PDB file of C-alpha atoms in Angstrom:
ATOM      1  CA  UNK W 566       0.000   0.000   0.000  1.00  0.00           C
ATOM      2  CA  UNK W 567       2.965   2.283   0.633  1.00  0.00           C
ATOM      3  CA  UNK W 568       4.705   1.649  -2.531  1.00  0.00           C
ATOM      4  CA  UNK W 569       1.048   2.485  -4.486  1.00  0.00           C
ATOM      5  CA  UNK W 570       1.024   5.788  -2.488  1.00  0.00           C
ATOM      6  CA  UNK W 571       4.757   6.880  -2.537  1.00  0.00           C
ATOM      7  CA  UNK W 572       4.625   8.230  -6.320  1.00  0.00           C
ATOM      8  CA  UNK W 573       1.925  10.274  -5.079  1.00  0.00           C
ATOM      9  CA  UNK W 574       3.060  11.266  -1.537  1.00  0.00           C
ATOM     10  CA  UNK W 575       6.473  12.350  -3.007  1.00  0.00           C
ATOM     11  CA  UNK W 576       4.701  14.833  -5.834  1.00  0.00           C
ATOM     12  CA  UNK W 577       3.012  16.275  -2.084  1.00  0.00           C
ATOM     13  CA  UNK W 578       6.613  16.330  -0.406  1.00  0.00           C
ATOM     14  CA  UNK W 579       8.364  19.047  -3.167  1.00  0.00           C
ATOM     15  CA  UNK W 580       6.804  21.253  -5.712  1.00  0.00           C
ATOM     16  CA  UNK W 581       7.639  20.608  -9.183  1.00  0.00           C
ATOM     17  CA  UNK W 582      10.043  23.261 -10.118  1.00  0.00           C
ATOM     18  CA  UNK W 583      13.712  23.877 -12.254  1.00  0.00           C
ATOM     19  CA  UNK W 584      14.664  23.814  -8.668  1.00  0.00           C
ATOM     20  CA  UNK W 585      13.102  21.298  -6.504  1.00  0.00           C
ATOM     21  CA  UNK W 586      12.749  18.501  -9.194  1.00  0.00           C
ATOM     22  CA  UNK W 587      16.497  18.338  -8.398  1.00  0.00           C
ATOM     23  CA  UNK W 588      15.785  17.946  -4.605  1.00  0.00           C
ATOM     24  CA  UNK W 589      12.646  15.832  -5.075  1.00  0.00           C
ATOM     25  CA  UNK W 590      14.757  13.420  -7.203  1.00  0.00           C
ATOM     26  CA  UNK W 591      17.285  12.605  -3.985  1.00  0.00           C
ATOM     27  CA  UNK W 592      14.490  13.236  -1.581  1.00  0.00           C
ATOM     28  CA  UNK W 593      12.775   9.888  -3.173  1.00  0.00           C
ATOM     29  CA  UNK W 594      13.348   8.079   0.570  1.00  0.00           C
ATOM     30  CA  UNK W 595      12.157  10.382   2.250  1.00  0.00           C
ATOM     31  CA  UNK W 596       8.600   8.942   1.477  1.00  0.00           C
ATOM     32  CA  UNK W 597       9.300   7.497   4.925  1.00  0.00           C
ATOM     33  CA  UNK W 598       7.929  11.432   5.640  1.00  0.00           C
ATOM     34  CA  UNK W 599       4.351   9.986   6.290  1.00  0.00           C
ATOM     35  CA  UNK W 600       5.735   7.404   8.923  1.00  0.00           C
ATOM     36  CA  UNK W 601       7.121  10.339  10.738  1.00  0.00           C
ATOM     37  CA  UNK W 602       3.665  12.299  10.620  1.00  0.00           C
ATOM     38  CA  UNK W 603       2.033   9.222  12.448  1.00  0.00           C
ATOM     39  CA  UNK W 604       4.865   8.797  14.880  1.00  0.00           C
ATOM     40  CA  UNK W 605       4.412  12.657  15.636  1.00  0.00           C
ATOM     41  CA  UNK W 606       0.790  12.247  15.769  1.00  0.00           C
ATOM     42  CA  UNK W 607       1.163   9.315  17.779  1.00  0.00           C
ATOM     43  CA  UNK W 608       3.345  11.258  20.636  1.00  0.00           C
ATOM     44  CA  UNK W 609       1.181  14.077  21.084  1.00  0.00           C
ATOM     45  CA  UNK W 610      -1.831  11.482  21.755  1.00  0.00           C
ATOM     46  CA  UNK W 611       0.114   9.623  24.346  1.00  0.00           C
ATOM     47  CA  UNK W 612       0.952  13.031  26.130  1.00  0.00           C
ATOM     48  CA  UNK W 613      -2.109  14.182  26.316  1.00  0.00           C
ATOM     49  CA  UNK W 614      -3.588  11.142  27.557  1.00  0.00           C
ATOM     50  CA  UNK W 615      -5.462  10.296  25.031  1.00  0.00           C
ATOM     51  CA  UNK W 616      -4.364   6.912  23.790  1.00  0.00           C
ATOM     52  CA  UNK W 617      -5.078   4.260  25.567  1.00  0.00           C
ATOM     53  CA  UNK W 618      -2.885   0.790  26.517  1.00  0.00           C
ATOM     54  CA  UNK W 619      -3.242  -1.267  23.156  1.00  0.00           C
ATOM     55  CA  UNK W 620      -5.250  -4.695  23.791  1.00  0.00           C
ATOM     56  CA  UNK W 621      -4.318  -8.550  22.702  1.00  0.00           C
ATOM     57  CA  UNK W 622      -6.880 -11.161  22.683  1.00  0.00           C
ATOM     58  CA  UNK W 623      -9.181  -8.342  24.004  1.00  0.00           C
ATOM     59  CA  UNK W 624      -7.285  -7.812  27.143  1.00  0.00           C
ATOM     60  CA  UNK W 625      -5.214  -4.983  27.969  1.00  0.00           C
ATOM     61  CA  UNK W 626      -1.457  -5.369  28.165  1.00  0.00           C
ATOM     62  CA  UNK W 627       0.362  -4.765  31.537  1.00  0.00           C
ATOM     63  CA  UNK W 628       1.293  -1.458  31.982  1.00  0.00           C
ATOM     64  CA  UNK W 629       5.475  -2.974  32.360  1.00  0.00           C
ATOM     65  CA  UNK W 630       5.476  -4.653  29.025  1.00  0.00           C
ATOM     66  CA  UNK W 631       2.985  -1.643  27.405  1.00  0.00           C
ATOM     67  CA  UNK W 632       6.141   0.774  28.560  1.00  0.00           C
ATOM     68  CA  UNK W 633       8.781  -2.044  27.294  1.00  0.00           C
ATOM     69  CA  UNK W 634       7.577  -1.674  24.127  1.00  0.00           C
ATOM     70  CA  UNK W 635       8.242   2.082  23.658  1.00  0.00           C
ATOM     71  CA  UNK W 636      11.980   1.571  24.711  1.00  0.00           C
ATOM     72  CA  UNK W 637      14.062   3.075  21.451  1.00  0.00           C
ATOM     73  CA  UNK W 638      17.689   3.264  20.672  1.00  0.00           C
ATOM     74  CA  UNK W 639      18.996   6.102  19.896  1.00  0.00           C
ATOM     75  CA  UNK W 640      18.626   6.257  16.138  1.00  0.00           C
ATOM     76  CA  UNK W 641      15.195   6.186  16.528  1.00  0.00           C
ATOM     77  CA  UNK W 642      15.168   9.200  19.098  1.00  0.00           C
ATOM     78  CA  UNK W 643      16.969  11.052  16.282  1.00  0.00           C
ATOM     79  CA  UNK W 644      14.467  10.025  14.045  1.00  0.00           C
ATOM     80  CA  UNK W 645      11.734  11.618  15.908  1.00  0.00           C
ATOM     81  CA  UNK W 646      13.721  14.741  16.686  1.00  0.00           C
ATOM     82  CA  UNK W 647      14.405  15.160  13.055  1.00  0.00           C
ATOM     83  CA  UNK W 648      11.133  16.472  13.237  1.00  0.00           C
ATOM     84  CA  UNK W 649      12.235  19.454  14.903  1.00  0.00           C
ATOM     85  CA  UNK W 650      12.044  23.120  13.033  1.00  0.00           C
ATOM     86  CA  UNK W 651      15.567  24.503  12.272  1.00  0.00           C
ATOM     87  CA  UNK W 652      16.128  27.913  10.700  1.00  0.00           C
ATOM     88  CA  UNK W 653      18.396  27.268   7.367  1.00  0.00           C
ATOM     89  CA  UNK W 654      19.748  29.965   4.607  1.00  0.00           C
ATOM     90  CA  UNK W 655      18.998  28.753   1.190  1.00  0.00           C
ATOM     91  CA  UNK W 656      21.108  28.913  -1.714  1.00  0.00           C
ATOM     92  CA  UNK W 657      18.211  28.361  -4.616  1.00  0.00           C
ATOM     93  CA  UNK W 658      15.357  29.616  -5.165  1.00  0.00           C
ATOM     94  CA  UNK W 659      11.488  28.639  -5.583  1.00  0.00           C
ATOM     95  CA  UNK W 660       9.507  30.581  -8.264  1.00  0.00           C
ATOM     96  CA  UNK W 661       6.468  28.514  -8.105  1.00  0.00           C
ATOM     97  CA  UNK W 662       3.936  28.557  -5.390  1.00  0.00           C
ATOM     98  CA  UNK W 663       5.244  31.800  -3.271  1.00  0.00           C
ATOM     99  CA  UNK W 664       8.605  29.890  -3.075  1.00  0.00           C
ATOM    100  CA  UNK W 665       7.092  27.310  -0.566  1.00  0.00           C
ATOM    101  CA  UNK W 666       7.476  23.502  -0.072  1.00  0.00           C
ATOM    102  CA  UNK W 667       4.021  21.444   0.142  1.00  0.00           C
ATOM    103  CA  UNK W 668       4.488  18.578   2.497  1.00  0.00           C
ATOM    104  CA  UNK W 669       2.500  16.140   4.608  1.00  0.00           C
ATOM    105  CA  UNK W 670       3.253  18.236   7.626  1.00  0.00           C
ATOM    106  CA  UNK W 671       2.731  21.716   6.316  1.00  0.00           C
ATOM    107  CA  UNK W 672       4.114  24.144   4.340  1.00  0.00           C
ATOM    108  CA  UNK W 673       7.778  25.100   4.243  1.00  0.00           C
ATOM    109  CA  UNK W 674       9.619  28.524   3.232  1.00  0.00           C
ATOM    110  CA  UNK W 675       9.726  30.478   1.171  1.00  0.00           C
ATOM    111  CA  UNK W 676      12.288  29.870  -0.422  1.00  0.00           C
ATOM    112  CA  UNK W 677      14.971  32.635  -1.602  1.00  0.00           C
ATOM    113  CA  UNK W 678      18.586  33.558  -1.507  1.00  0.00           C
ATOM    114  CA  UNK W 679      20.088  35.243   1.363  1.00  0.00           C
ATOM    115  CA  UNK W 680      16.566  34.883   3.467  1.00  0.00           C
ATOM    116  CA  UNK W 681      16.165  32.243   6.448  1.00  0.00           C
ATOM    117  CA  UNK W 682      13.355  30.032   6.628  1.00  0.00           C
ATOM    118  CA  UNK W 683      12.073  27.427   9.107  1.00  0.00           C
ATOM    119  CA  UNK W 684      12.376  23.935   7.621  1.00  0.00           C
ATOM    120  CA  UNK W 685      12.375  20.758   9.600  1.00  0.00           C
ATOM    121  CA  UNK W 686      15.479  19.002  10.711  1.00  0.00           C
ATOM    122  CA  UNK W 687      15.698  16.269   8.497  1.00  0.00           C
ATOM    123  CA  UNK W 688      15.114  18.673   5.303  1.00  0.00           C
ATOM    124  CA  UNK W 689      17.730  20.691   6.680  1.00  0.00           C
ATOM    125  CA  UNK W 690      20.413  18.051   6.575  1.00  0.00           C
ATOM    126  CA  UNK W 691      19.557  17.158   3.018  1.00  0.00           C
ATOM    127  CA  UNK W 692      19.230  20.391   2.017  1.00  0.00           C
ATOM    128  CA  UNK W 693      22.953  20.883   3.512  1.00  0.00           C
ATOM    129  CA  UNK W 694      24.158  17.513   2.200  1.00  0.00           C
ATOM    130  CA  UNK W 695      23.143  18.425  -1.456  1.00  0.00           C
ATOM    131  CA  UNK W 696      24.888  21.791  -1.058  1.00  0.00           C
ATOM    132  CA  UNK W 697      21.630  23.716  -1.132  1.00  0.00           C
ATOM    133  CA  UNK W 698      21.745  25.286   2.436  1.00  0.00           C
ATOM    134  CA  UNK W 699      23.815  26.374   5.122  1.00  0.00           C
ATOM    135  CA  UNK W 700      22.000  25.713   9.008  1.00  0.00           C
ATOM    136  CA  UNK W 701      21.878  28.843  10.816  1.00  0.00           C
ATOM    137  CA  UNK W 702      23.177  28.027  14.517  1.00  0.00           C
ATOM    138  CA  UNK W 703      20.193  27.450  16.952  1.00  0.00           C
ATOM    139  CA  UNK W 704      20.251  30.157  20.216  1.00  0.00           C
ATOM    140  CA  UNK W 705      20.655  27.834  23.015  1.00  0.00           C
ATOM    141  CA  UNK W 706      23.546  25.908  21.113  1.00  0.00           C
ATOM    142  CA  UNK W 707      25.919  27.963  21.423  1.00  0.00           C
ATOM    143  CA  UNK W 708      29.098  27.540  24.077  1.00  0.00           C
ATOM    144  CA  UNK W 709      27.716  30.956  25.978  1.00  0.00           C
ATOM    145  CA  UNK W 710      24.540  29.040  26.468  1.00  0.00           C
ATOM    146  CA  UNK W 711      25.609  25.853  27.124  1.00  0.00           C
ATOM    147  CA  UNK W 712      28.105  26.832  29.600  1.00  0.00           C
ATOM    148  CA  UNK W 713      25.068  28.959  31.338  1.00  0.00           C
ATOM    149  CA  UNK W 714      23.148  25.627  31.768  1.00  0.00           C
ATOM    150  CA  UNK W 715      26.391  23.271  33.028  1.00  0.00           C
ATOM    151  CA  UNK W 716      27.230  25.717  35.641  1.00  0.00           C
ATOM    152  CA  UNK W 717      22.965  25.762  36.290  1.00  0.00           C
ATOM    153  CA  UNK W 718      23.113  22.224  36.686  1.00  0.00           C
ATOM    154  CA  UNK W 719      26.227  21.719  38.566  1.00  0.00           C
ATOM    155  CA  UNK W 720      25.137  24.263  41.043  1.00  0.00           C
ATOM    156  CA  UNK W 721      21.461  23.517  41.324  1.00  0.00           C
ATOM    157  CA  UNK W 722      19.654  20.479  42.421  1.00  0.00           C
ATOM    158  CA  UNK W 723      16.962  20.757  39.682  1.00  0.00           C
ATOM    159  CA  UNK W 724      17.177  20.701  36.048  1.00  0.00           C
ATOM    160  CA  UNK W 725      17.840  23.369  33.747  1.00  0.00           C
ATOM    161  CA  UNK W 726      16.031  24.300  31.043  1.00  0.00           C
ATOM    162  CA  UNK W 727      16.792  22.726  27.290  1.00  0.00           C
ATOM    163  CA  UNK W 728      15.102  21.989  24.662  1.00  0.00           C
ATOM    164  CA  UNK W 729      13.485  18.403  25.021  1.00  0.00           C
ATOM    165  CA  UNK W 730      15.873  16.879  22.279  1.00  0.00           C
ATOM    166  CA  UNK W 731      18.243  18.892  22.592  1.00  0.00           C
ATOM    167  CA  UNK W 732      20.851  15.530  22.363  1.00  0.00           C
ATOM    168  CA  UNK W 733      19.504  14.374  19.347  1.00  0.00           C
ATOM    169  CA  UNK W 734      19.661  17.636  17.891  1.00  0.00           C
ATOM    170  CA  UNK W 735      22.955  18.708  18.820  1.00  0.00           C
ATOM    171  CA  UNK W 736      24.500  14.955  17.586  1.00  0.00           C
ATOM    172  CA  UNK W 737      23.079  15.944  13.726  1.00  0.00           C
ATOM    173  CA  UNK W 738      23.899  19.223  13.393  1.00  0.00           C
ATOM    174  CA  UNK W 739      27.446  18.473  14.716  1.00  0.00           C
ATOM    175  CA  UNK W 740      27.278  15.400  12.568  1.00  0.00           C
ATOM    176  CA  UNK W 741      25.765  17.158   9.053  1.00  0.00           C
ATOM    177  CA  UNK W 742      26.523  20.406   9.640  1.00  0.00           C
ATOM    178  CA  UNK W 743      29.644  20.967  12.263  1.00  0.00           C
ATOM    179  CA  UNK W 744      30.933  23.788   9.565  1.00  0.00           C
ATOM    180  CA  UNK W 745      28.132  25.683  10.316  1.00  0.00           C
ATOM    181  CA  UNK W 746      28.369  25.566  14.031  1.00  0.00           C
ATOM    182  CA  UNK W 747      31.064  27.714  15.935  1.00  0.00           C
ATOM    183  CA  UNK W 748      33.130  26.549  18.197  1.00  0.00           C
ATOM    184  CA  UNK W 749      31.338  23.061  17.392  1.00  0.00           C
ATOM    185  CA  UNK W 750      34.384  21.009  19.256  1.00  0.00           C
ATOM    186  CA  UNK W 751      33.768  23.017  22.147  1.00  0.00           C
ATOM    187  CA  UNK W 752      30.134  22.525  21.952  1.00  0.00           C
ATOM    188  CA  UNK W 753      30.475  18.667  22.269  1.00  0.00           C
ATOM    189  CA  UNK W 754      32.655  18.700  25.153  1.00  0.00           C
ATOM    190  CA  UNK W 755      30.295  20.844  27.173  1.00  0.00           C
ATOM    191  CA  UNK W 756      27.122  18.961  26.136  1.00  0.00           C
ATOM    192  CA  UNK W 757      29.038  15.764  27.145  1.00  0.00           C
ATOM    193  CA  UNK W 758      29.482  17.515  30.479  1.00  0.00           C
ATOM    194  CA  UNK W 759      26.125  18.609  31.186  1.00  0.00           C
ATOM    195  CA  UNK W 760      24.874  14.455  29.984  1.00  0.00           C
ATOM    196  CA  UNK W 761      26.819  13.229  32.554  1.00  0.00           C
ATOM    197  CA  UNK W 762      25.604  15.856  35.334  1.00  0.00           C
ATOM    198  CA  UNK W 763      22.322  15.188  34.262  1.00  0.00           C
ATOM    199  CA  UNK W 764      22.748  11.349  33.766  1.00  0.00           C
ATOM    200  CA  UNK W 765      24.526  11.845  37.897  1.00  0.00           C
ATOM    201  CA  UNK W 766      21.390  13.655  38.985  1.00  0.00           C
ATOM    202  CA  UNK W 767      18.985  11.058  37.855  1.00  0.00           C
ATOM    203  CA  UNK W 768      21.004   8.237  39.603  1.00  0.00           C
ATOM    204  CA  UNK W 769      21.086  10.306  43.352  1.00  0.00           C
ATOM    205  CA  UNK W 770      17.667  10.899  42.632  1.00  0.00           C
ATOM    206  CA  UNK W 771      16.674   6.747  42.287  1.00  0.00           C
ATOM    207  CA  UNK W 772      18.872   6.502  45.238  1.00  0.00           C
ATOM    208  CA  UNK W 773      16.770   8.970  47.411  1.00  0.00           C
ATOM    209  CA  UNK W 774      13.643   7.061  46.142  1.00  0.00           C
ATOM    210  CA  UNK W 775      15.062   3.516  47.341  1.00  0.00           C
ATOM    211  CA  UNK W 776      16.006   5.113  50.408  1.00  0.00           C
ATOM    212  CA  UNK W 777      12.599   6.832  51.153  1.00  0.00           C
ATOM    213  CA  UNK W 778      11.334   3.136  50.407  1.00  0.00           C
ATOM    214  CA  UNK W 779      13.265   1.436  52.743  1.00  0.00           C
ATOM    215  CA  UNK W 780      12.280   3.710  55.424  1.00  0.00           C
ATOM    216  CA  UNK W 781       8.641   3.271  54.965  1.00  0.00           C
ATOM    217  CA  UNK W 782       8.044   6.209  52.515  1.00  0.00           C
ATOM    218  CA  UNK W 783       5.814   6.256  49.257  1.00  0.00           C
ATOM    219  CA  UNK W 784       7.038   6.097  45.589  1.00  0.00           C
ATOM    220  CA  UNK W 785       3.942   5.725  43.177  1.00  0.00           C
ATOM    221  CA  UNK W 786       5.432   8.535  40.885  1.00  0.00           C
ATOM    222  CA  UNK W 787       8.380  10.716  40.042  1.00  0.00           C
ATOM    223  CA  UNK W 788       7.966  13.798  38.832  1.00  0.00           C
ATOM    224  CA  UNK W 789      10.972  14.803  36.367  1.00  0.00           C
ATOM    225  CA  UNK W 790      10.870  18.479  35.388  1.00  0.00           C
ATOM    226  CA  UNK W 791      12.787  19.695  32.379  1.00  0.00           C
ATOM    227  CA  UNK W 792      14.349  15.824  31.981  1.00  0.00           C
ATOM    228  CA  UNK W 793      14.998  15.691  27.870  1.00  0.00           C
ATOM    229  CA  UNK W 794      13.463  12.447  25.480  1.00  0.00           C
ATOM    230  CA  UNK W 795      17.311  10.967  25.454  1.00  0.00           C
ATOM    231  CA  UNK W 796      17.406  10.640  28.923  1.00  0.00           C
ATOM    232  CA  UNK W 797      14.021   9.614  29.964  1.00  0.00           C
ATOM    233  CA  UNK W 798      14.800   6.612  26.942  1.00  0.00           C
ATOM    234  CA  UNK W 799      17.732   5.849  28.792  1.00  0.00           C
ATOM    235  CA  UNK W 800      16.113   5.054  32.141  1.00  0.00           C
ATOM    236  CA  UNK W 801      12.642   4.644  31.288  1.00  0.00           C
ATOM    237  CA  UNK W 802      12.394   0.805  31.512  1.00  0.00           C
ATOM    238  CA  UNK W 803      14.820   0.388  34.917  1.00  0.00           C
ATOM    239  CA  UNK W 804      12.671   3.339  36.191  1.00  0.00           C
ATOM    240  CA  UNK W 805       9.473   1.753  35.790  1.00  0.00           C
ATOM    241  CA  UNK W 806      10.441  -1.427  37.343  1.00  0.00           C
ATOM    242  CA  UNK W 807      11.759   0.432  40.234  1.00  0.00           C
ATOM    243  CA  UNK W 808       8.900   1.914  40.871  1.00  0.00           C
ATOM    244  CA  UNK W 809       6.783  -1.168  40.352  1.00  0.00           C
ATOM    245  CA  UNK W 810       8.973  -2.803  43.200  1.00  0.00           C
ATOM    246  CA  UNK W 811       8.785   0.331  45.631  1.00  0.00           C
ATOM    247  CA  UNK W 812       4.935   0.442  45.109  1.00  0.00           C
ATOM    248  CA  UNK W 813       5.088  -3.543  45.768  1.00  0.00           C
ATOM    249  CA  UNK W 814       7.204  -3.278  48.887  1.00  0.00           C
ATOM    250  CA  UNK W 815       4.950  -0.612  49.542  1.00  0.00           C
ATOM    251  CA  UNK W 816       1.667  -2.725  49.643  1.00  0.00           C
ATOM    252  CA  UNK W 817       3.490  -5.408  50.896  1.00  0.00           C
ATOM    253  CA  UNK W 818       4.871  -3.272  54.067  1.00  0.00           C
ATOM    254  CA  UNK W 819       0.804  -1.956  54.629  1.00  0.00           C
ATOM    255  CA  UNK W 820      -0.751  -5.108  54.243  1.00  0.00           C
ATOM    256  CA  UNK W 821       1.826  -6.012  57.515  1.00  0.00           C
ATOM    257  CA  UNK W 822       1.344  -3.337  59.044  1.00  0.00           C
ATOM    258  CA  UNK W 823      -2.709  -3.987  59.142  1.00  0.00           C
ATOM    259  CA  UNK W 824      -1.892  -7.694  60.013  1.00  0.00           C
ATOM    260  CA  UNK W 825      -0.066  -6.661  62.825  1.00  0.00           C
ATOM    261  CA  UNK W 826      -2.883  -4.344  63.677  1.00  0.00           C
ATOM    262  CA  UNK W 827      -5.529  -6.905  63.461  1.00  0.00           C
ATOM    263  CA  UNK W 828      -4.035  -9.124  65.825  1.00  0.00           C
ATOM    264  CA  UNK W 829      -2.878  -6.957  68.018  1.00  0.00           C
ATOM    265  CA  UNK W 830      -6.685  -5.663  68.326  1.00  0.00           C
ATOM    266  CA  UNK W 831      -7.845  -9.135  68.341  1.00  0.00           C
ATOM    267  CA  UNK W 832      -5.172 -10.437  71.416  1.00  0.00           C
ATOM    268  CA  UNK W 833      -6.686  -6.793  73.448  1.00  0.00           C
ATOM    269  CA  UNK W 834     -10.210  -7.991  72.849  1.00  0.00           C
ATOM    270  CA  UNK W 835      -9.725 -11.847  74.110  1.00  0.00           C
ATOM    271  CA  UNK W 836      -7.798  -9.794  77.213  1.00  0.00           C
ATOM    272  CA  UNK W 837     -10.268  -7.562  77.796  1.00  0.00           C
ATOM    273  CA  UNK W 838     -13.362  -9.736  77.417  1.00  0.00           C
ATOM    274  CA  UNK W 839     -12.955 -12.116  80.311  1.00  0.00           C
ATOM    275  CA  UNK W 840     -12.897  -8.753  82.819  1.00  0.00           C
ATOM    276  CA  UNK W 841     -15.834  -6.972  81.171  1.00  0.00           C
ATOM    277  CA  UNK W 842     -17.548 -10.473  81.454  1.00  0.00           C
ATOM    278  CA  UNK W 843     -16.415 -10.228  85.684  1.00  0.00           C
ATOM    279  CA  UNK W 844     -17.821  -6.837  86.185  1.00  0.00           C
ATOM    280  CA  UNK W 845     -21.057  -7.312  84.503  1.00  0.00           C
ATOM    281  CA  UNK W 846     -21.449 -10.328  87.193  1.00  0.00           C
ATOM    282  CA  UNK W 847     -20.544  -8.170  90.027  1.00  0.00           C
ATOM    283  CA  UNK W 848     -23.041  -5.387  89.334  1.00  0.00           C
ATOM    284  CA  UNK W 849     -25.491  -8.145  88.609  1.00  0.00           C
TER     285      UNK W 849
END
């Protein structure tokens, strides 16, 4: 069904022009544009909640093996943050249309010399790969900003504000594009630094769960503010069995706790009943 609809999907992708039939003739693969769209569309159901847990055999799976199956490596995450708009400066230029790009997933330009547009990531790179583009730097990666959020996170508990895949993002451009980045060696040293502070913080912060645990505390849910795709991917499935055994200890530690209760109350009654029992015969 795919291969019946890619002749027509790709006409959608690029407008026939002098110019684009160039890029629409190495932008063939990129059919794969309409898998993206449902993957996108697909992620903002699940966040807002409205997607529910897929069923086999007409039951639901378990919630463990529902999040299992969402665990992606990191080619995939870069897949999805390709997706991502990226400001690029074109070298061609669209006569057809206003200049603009008709895809699945909107409209893109225009499309003139010497004036920056918003294109997604993954047009970007082939744009820049067939020498059509140069990828204007994005704000927050740059070593001024990056070094602002390091020293944040080094000197601040919480987590500092970046963009949510901002690793995915930064591995292409300094992949595709690292000419067009300044100071891009720089750049990947301090992003490595502020993964591994980040990476740190999420470890202390499973240890101060376990420990809360241990010492009779609660741990249905973790809140994780500012915590980007990469990183959630990288401890989703450990964190969601860790919190399935804290809740379990959790029940398990209650359900003593009542048992202890119950026989406690029922070893006061047996006590108690024999001298109630005494005094009601001596007022009889």
């Amino acid at each position: 069904m795919l291969g019946a609809m890619s002749s027509s999907l790709l006409c959608n992708v690029v407008t026939s022009t002098s110019s684009s039939d160039s890029i629409a003739c190495r932008l063939d693969r990129r059919v794969v544009v309409v898998t993206r769209s449902l993957l996108r569309a697909i992620s903002h159901e699940l966040r807002k909640g409205r997607v529910g847990i897929p069923e086999v055999s007409g039951r639901p799976l378990k919630v463990a093996r529902w999040t299992a199956m969402f665990r992606m490596r990191s080619s995939e995450m870069e897949f999805l943050a390709e997706q991502e708009l990226v400001s690029v400066m074109p070298f061609f230029e669209l006569k057809e249309n206003g200049g603009l790009l008709h895809g699945i997933s909107g409209d893109f330009g225009p499309f003139h010399p010497s004036m920056a547009t918003h294109v997604p990531l993954w047009l970007a790179i082939k744009l820049k790969q067939l020498n059509k583009c140069r990828i204007l730097q994005p704000s927050w990666f740059t070593v001024e900003h990056l070094m602002e959020r390091l020293e944040g996170e080094n000197t601040s508990e919480a987590f500092e504000s970046l963009p949510f895949h901002y690793l995915e993002i930064a591995t292409l451009l300094l992949k595709n594009a690292p000419d067009d980045m300044e100071q891009a060696e720089k750049m990947r040293l301090i992003l490595e630094d502020i993964q591994h502070t980040r990476q740190e913080k999420i470890r202390n912060g499973l240890c101060v769960l376990a420990k809360d645990v241990q010492t009779g505390g609660s741990a249905h849910a973790v809140q994780l503010n500012n915590v980007a795709a990469m990183e959630i991917n990288s401890v989703r499935q450990f964190m969601t069995k860790s919190l399935k055994k804290f809740y379990e200890l959790n029940v398990m530690g209650g359900a003593e706790v009542i048992s202890q209760s119950q026989s406690q109350s029922q070893a006061s009654s047996m006590d108690a009943t024999p001298s109630s029992v005494s005094r009601l015969r001596r007022h009889r």
